XYZ file of C-alpha atoms in Angstrom:
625
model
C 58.299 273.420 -26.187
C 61.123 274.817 -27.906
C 61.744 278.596 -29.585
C 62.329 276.495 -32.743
C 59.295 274.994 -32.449
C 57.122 277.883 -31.583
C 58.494 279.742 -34.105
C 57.637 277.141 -37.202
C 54.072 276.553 -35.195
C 53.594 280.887 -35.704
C 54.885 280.430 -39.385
C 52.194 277.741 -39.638
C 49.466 280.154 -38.356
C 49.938 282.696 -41.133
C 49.921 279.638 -43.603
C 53.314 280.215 -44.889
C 53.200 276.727 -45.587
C 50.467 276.357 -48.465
C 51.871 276.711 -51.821
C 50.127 276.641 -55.687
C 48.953 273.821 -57.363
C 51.630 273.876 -59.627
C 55.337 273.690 -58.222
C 58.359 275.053 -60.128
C 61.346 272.369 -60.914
C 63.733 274.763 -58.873
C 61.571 275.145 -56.203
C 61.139 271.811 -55.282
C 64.252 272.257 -52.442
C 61.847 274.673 -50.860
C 58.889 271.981 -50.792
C 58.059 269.318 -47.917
C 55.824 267.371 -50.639
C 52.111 268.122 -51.825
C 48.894 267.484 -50.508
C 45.910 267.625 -52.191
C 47.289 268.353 -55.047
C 48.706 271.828 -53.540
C 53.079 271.804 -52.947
C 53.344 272.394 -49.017
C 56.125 274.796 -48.856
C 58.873 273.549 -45.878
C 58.248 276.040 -43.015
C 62.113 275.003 -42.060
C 63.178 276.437 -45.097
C 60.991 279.457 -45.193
C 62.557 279.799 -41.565
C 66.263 279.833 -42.562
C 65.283 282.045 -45.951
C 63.868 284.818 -43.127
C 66.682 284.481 -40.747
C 69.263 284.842 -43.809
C 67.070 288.120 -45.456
C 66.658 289.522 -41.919
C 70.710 289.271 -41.358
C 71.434 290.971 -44.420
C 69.004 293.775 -44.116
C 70.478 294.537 -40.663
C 73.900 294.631 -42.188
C 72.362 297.140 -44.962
C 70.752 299.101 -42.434
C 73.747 299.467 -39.840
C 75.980 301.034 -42.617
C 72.945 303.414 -43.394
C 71.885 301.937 -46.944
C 68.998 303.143 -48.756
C 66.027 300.258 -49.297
C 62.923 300.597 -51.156
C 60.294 298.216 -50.585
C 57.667 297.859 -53.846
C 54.189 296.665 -52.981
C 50.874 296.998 -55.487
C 49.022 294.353 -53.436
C 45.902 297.118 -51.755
C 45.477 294.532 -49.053
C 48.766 294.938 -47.153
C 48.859 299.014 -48.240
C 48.476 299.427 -44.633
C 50.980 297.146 -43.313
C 53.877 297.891 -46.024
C 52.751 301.993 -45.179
C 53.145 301.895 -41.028
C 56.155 299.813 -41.379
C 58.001 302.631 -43.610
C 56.570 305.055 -41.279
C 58.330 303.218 -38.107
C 61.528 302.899 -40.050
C 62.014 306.300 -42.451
C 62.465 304.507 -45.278
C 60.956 305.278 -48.818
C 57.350 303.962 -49.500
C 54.623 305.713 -51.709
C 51.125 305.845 -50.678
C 50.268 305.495 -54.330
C 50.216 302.325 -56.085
C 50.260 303.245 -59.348
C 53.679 304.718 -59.064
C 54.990 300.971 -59.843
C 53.150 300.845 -62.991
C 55.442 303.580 -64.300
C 58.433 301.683 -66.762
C 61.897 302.288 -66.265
C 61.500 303.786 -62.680
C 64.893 302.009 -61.573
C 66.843 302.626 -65.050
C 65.673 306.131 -65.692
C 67.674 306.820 -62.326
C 69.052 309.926 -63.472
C 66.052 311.772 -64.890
C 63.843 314.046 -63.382
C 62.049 312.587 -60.405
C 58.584 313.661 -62.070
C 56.481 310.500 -63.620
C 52.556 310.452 -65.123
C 51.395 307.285 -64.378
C 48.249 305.678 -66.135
C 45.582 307.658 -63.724
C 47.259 310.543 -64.958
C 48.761 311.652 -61.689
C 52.070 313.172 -61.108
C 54.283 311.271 -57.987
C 57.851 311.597 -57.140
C 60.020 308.398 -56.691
C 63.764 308.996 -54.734
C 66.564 311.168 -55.715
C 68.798 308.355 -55.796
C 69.001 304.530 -56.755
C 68.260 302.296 -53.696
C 71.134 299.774 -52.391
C 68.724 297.239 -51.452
C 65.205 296.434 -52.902
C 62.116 294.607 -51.151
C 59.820 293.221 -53.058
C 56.137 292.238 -51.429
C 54.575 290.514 -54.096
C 56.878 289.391 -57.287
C 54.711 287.479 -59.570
C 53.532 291.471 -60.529
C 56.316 293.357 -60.242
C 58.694 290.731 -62.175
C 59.697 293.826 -64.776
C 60.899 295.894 -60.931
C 63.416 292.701 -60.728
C 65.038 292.756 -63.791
C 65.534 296.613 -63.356
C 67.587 295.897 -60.163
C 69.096 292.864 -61.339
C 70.383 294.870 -64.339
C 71.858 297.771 -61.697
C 73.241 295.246 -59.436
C 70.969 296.199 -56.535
C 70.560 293.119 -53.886
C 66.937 291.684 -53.974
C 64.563 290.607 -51.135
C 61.227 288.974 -52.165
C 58.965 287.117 -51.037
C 58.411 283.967 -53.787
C 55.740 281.178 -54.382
C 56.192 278.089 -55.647
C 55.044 278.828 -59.162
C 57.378 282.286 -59.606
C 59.430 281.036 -63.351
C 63.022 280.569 -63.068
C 64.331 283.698 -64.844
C 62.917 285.875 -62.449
C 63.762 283.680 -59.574
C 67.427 283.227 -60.302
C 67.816 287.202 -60.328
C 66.614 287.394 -56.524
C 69.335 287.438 -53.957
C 67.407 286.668 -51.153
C 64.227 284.600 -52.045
C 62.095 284.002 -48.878
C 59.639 280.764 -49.929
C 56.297 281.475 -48.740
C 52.648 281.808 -49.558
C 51.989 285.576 -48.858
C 49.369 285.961 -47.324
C 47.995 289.154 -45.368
C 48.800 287.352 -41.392
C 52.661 286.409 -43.275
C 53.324 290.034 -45.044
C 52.188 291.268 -41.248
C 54.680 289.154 -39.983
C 57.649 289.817 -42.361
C 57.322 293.355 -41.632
C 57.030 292.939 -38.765
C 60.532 291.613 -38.475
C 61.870 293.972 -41.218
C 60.726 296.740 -38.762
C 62.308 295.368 -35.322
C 65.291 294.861 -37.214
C 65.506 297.958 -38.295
C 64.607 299.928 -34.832
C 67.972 297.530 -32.865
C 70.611 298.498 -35.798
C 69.446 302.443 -35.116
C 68.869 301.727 -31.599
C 72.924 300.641 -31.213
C 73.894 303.379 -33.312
C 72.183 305.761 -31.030
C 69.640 307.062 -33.670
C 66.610 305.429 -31.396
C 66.639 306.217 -27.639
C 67.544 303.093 -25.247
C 64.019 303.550 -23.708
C 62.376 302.374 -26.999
C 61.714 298.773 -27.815
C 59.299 296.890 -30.119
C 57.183 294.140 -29.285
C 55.484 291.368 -31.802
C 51.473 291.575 -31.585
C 51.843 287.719 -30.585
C 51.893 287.567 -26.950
C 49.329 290.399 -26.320
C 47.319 287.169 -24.366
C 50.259 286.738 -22.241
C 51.244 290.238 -21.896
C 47.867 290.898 -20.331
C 48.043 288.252 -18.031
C 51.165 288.975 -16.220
C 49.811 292.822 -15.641
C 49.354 293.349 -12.090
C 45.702 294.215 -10.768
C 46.769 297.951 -11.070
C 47.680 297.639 -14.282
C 46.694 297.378 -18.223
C 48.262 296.562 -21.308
C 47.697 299.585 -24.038
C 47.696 297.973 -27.852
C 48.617 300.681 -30.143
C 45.879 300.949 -32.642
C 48.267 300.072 -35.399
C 48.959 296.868 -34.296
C 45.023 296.244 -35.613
C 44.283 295.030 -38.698
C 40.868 293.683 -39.795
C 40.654 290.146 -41.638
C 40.211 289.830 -45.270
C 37.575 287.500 -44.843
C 34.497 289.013 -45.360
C 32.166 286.515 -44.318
C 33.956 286.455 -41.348
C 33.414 290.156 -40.386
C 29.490 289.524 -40.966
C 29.784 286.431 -38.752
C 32.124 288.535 -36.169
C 29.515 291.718 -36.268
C 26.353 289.385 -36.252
C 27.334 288.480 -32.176
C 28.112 292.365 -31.325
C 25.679 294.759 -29.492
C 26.227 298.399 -29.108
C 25.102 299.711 -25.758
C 24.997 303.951 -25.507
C 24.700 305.176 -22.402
C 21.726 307.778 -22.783
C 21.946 309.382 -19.701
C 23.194 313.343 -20.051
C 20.792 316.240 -20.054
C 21.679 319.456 -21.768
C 20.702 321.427 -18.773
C 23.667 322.864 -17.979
C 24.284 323.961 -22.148
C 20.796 325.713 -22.066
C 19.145 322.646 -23.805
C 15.988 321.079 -22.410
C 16.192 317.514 -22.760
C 19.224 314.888 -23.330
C 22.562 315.272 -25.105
C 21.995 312.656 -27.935
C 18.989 315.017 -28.694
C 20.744 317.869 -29.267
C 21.614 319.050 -33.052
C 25.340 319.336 -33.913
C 25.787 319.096 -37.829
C 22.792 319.255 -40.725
C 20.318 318.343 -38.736
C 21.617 315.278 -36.995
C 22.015 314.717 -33.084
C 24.782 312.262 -31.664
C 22.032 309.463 -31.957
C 21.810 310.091 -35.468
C 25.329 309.755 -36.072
C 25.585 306.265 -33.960
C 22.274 304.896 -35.757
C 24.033 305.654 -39.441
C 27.130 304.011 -38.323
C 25.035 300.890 -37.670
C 23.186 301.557 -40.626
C 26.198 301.145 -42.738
C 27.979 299.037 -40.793
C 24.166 296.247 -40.971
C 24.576 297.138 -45.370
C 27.849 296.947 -45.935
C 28.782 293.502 -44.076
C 25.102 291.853 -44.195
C 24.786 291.736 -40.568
C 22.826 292.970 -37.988
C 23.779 294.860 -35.014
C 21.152 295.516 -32.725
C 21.577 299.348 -30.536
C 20.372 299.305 -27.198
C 20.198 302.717 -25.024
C 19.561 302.766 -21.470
C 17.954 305.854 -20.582
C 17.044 307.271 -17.180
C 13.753 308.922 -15.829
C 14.737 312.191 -16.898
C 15.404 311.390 -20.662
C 13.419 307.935 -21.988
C 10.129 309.689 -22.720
C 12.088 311.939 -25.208
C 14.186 309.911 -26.570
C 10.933 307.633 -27.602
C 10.367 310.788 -29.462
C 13.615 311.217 -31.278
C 13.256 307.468 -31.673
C 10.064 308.154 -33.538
C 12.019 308.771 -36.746
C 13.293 305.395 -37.108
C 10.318 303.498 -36.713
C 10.348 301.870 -40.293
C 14.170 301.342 -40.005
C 16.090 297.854 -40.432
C 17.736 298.419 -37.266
C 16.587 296.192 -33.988
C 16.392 299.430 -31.599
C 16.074 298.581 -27.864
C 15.133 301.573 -25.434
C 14.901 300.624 -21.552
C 15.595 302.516 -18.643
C 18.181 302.339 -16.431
C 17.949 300.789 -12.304
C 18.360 303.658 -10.131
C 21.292 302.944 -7.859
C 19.965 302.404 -4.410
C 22.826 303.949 -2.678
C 22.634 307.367 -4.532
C 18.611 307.097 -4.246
C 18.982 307.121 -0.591
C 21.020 309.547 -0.516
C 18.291 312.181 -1.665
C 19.940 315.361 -2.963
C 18.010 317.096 -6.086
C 16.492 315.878 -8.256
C 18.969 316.106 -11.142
C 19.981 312.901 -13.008
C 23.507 312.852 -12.218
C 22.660 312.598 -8.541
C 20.694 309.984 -9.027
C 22.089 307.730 -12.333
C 26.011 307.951 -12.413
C 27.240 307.216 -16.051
C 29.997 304.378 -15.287
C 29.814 301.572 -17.375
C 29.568 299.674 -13.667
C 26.634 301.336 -13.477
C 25.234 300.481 -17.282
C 25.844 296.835 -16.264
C 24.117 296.788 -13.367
C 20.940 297.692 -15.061
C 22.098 295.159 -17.771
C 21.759 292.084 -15.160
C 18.924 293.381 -13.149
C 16.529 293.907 -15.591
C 17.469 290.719 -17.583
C 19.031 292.402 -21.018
C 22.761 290.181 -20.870
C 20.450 286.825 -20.512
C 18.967 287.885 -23.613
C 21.793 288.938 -25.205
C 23.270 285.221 -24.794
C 19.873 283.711 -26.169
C 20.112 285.597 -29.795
C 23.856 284.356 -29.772
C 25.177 287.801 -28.985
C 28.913 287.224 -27.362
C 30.477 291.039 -27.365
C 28.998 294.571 -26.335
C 30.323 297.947 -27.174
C 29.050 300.452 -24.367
C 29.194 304.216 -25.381
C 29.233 307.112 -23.226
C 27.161 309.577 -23.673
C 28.650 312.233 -23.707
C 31.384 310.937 -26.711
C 30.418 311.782 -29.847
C 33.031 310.567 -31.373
C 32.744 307.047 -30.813
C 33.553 304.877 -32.942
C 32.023 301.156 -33.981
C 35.500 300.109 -34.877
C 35.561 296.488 -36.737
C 39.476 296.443 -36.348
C 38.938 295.989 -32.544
C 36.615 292.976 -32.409
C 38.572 291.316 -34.692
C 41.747 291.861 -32.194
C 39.185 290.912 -29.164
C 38.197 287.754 -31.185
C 41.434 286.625 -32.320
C 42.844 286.616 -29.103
C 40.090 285.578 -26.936
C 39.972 289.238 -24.622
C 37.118 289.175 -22.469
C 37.472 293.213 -21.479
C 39.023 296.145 -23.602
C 39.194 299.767 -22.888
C 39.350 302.471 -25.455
C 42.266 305.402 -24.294
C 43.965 308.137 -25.750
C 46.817 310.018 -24.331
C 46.409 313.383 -22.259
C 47.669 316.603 -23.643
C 50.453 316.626 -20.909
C 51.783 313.364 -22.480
C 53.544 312.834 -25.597
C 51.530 310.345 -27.748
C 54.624 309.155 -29.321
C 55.794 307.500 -26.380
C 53.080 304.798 -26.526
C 52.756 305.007 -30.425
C 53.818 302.097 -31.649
C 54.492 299.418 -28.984
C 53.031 297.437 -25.538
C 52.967 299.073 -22.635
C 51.439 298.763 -19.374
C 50.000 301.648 -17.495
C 48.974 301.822 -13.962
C 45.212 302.192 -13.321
C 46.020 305.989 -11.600
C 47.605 307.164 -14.520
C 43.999 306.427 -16.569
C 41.722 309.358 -16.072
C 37.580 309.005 -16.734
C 36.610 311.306 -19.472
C 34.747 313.632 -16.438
C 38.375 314.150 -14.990
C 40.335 317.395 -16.248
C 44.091 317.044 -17.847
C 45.920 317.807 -14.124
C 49.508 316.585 -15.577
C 49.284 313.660 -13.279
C 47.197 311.640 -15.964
C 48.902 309.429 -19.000
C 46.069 308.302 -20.209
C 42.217 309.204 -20.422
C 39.492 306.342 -20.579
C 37.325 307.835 -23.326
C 34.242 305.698 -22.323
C 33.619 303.061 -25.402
C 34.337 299.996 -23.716
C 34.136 296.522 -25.432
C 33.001 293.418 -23.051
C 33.014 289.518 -23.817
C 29.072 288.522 -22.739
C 29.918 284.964 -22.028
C 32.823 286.140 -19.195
C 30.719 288.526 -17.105
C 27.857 285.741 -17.024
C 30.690 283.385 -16.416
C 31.851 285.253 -13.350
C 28.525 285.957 -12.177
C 27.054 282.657 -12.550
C 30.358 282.073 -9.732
C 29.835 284.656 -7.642
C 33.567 285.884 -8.713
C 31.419 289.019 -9.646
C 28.886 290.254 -7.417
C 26.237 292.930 -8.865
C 27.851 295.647 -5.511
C 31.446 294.828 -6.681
C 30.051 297.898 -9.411
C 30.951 300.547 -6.781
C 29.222 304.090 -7.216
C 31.216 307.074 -6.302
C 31.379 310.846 -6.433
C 34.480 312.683 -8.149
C 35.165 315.930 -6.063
C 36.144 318.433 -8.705
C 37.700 320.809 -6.387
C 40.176 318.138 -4.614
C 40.740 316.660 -7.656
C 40.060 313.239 -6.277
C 39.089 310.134 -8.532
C 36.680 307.825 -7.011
C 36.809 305.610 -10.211
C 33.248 303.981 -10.592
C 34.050 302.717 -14.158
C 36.022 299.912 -15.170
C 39.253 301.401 -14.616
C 38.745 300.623 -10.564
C 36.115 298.380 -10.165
C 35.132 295.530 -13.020
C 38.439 295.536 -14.711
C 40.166 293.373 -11.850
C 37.732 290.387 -12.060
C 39.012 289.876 -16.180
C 41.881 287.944 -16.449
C 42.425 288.957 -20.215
C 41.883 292.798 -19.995
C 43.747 295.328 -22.654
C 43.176 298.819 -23.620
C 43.975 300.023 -27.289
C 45.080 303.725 -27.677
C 42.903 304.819 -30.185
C 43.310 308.239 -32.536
C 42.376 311.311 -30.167
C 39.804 312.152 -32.746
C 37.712 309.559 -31.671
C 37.716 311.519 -28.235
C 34.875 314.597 -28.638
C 33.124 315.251 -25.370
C 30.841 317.606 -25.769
C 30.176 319.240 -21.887
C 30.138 322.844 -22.890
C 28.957 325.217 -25.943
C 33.196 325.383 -26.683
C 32.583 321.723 -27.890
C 29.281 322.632 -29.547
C 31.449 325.202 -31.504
C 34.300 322.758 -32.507
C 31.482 320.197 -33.726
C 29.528 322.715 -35.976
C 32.547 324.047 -37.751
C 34.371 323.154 -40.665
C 37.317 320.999 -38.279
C 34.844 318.138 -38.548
C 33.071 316.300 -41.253
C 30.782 313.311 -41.041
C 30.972 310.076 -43.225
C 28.197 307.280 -42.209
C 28.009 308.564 -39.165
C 31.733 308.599 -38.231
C 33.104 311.920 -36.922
C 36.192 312.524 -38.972
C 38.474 315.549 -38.588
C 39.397 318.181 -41.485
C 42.443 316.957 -43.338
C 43.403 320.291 -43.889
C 43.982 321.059 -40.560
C 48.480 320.343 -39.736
C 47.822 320.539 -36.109
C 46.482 317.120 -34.535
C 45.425 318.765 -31.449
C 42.360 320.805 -31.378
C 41.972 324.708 -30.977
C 41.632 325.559 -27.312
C 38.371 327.572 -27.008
C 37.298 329.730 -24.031
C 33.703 331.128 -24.589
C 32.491 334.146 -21.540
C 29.152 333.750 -19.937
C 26.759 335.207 -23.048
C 27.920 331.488 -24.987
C 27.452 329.719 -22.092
C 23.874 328.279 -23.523
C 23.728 326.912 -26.601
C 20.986 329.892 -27.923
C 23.741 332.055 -26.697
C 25.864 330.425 -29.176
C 23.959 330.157 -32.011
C 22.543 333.447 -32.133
C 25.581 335.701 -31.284
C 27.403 333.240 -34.707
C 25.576 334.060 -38.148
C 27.952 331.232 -39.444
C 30.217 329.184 -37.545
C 33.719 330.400 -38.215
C 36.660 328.516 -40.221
C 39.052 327.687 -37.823
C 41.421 324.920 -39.378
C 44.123 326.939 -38.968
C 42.797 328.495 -35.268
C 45.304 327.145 -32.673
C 43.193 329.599 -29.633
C 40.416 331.566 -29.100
C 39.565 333.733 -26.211
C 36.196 335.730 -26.300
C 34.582 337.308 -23.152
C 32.106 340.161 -23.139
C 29.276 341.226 -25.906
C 30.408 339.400 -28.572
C 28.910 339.425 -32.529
C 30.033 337.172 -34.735
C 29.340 337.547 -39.279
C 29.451 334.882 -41.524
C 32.638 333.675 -43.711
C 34.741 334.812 -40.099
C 38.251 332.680 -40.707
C 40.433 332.895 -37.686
C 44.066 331.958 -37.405
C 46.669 331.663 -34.680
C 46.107 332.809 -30.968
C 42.933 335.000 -30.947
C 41.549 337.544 -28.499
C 38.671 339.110 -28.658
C 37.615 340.974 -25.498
C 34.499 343.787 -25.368
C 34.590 345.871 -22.552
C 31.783 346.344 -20.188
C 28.692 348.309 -21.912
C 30.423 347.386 -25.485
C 28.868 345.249 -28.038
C 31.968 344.567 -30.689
C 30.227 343.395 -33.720
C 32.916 340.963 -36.216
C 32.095 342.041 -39.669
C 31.323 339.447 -42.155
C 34.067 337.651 -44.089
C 37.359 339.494 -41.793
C 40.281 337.295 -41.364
C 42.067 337.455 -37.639
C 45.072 335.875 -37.510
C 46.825 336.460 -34.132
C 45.604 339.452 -33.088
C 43.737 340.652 -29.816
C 40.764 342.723 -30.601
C 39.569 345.110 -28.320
C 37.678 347.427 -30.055
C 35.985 347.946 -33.792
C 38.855 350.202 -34.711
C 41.063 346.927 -34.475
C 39.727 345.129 -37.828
């Protein structure tokens, strides 16, 4: 097969190709004829058309140019927004900026405009030399503004678009636009741009850009050692509703209900344990559902696989949602043999490791993924527990469902690595460089696995129907804290190398929120994080996009500790790190800022008074407020 030919067949898949019902006289050398009464646009000459737009935006861009690109359509916000990101070019967040008249004309006045919400935005300082225009059948009045200034157009046109509009485009690019084609356009608009800067030495040699078409192949060719990280931006979720619901209808969300408080102080499991209004972790995960089940018409089942140690009470918790919609599954998970004869105490993580190997194996012994496959279920999402942060993302599926990936891995980069390197592009990582979410940030780590792991049903009973997967290939290990040594258990060194279509996606680190100690407790309870249907989602307010670094002494080691030594939980959007060690009181309305120190000395209690700000300062003493 040729490159020509593999390009039209792509233009093709984003139906480029179907026009309107009703073809303009002039745009009949664009059309290949008409089919059911609809013009089929010539993907040959939509082909040239991009080639032709592409060449003369990187001849704009090499000598620096300014471009604006006008978009009102809300379905390709997204797209049209990350693409001016990648490139530093001007794009407003706010549609109704383009509803303002005389925005190209009225050049020279102020840059202050009320638009019909009544909202003030600011457009450029200066005319652009080269306009893009998303969707021109509504922004026709935008075209003869730069047509009258001279200013080169690019736009995307349809068959119907009237001649005097048409004729004042410089570079028309014949197309239907849909979503998958805008995607693509930018796409190009945005590689483009990244090789003119990249000769010109603006981009560093390192970076390079690849097309979301290939991911299949991409994932293939990794080694056994290795896996292809999608940047989450590459996702986008279909427009087709009744797709979603058809898409969500075969998913299953699998939590791993296996961590006990114990070592917070709290007598019974994590997911039990209160962390904003009232609600526990398996609150949060049950809303998402909730919402998820009313806003798409679906229904997504939640199954959690407990252990000895915490099924009876989550039953209890369970209790609540007795009368709900949603189909809630509780079972208990098969204790490994290997650890059981191993003895030791009688403490659950002796005896139940939390791998996802592990989940599975209780999956296939006690008959759950036969099932699953019987109710038409093809996907599961298995949670950690100890994540609260986990997200039921419908971008992902879509992405695992479009192109057919039996195994995906949810990672976000280590605070030793800079996130920007992997931002917005493929790349492969080696399976050492992916720490489990139990590991601590050593520097040798790119990556951390943050334990929501998406699965293909059909492939794992595929490969154990031919003994390609065998129920012991799920190793169980032990990670030696004080050697630092990673005996991986999860799918990062045992499942992952039996799936030949395996990806991870980096995902937003605020989808990463273990909660191990009371220092997580704290950052959950305060005003960095809200909720929304269940979704944890972090303060807008706060500038930083790492979290403060919290270091609590022995009296907050237990989560009474905590909550009776803080009348109110501090504001801390601004708090980069807190220190506090010793007999510690906390008021209410605290607000800390900067680095903070708080230290009492032995036989001290230091009492914070209600409603003091500390912004950088070590306290020592009451005399310091």
């Amino acid at each position: 097969m040729t490159l020509h030919s593999i390009v039209i067949q792509k233009l093709l898949s984003t139906n480029a190709h179907l026009g309107r019902r009703v073809a303009a006289h002039h745009f009949k050398q664009f059309t290949f004829g008409h089919r059911n009464g609809m013009a089929v646009i010539d993907s040959d000459r939509t082909l040239i058309c991009l080639r032709n737009a592409a060449q003369f935006i990187a001849a704009m861009a090499e000598n620096k140019a300014r471009f604006m690109f006008v978009n009102t359509n809300s379905l390709w916000d997204e797209i049209v927004e990350q693409m001016t990101k990648k490139i530093g070019c001007y794009s407003p967040s706010m549609n109704t900026l383009w509803r303002t008249g005389g925005f190209l004309t009225n050049s020279h006045s102020p840059k202050k405009f009320r638009s019909r919400r009544k909202k003030i935005v600011f457009g450029p300082t200066q005319p652009p030399d080269c306009l893009v225009v998303f969707d021109s059948e509504r922004k026709s009045s935008v075209i003869l503004e730069a047509h009258r200034l001279q200013i080169p157009i690019v736009s995307l046109v349809d068959s119907d678009m009237p001649i005097e509009y048409y004729n004042k485009i410089t570079y028309p690019i014949p197309c239907n636009s849909s979503v998958q084609f805008v995607y693509l356009f930018c796409n190009l608009i945005t590689k483009t741009f990244l090789l003119q800067q990249k000769k010109s030495g603006a981009v560093s040699a390192e970076i390079e850009t690849s097309e979301r078409v290939g991911v299949i192949e991409e994932a293939k060719s990794a080694k056994k050692d290795e896996l292809l990280v999608v940047p989450y931006e590459f996702l986008h979720i279909s427009t087709d509703v009744e797709k979603i619901e058809e898409m969500l209808d075969k998913l299953v969300v699998i939590k791993f209900n296996g961590g006990l408080g114990t070592s917070m102080g709290f007598g019974g499991p994590k997911s039990a344990m209160e962390i904003f209004d009232g609600l526990t972790s398996l609150d949060l995960i049950v809303n998402q559902i909730e919402s998820l089940n009313s806003k798409y018409h679906c229904s997504v089942p939640l199954v959690l696989v407990n252990t000895d140690s915490t099924h009876e009470d989550t039953l209890k918790v369970l209790e609540k949602y007795s009368n709900s919609d949603i189909d809630i599954q509780s079972i208990k998970q098969t204790q490994h043999p290997q650890l059981k004869s191993q003895g030791g105490q009688s403490g659950e993580d002796e005896l139940y490791p939390s791998g996802h190997g592990a989940v599975l194996l209780s999956l296939v012994k006690n008959g759950t993924l036969d099932a699953l496959l019987s109710k038409g279920k093809e996907y599961v999402l298995v949670v950690d527990s100890d994540n609260v942060a986990a997200k039921i993302d419908p971008k992902i599926l879509d992405h695992l469902v479009e192109n057919k990936i039996d195994y995906c891995m949810e990672v976000t980069p280590t605070s030793s690595y800079d996130s920007d390197l992997i931002g917005s592009r493929l790349q492969k990582f080696e399976l050492a460089e992916i720490a489990q979410n139990s590991v601590k940030d050593t520097g040798k780590f790119k990556l951390v696995d943050i334990g929501s792991l998406w699965l293909n049903v059909r492939a794992i009973k595929r490969l154990l129907d031919t003994d390609e997967l065998k129920i012991e290939d799920f190793s169980v290990s032990k990670e030696t804290e004080s050697d630092q040594v990673l005996l991986q258990e999860t799918a990062v060194g045992s499942a992952i190398r039996f799936f030949n279509n395996a990806v991870g996606v980096n995902v937003p680190n605020s989808q990463f929120l273990s909660m191990k100690k009371t220092s997580d407790l704290l950052l959950l309870k305060s005003n960095l994080y809200m909720y929304d249907e269940g979704v944890v989602v972090r303060n807008i307010a706060r500038t930083n996009p790492a979290n403060p670094v919290i270091e609590l002494g022995p009296e907050f080691e237990k989560v009474s500790g905590l909550l009776s030594r803080f009348k109110s939980m501090p504001d801390i959007i601004d708090l980069d790190s807190l220190k506090v060690t010793g007999d510690v009181w906390f008021g209410a309305g605290i607000t800390l800022k900067g680095r903070v120190t708080i230290h009492a000395e032995p036989g001290m209690k230091l009492e914070i008074p209600d409603g003091v700000v500390i912004e950088n300062e070590d306290i020592k003493d009451p005399s310091d407020f």
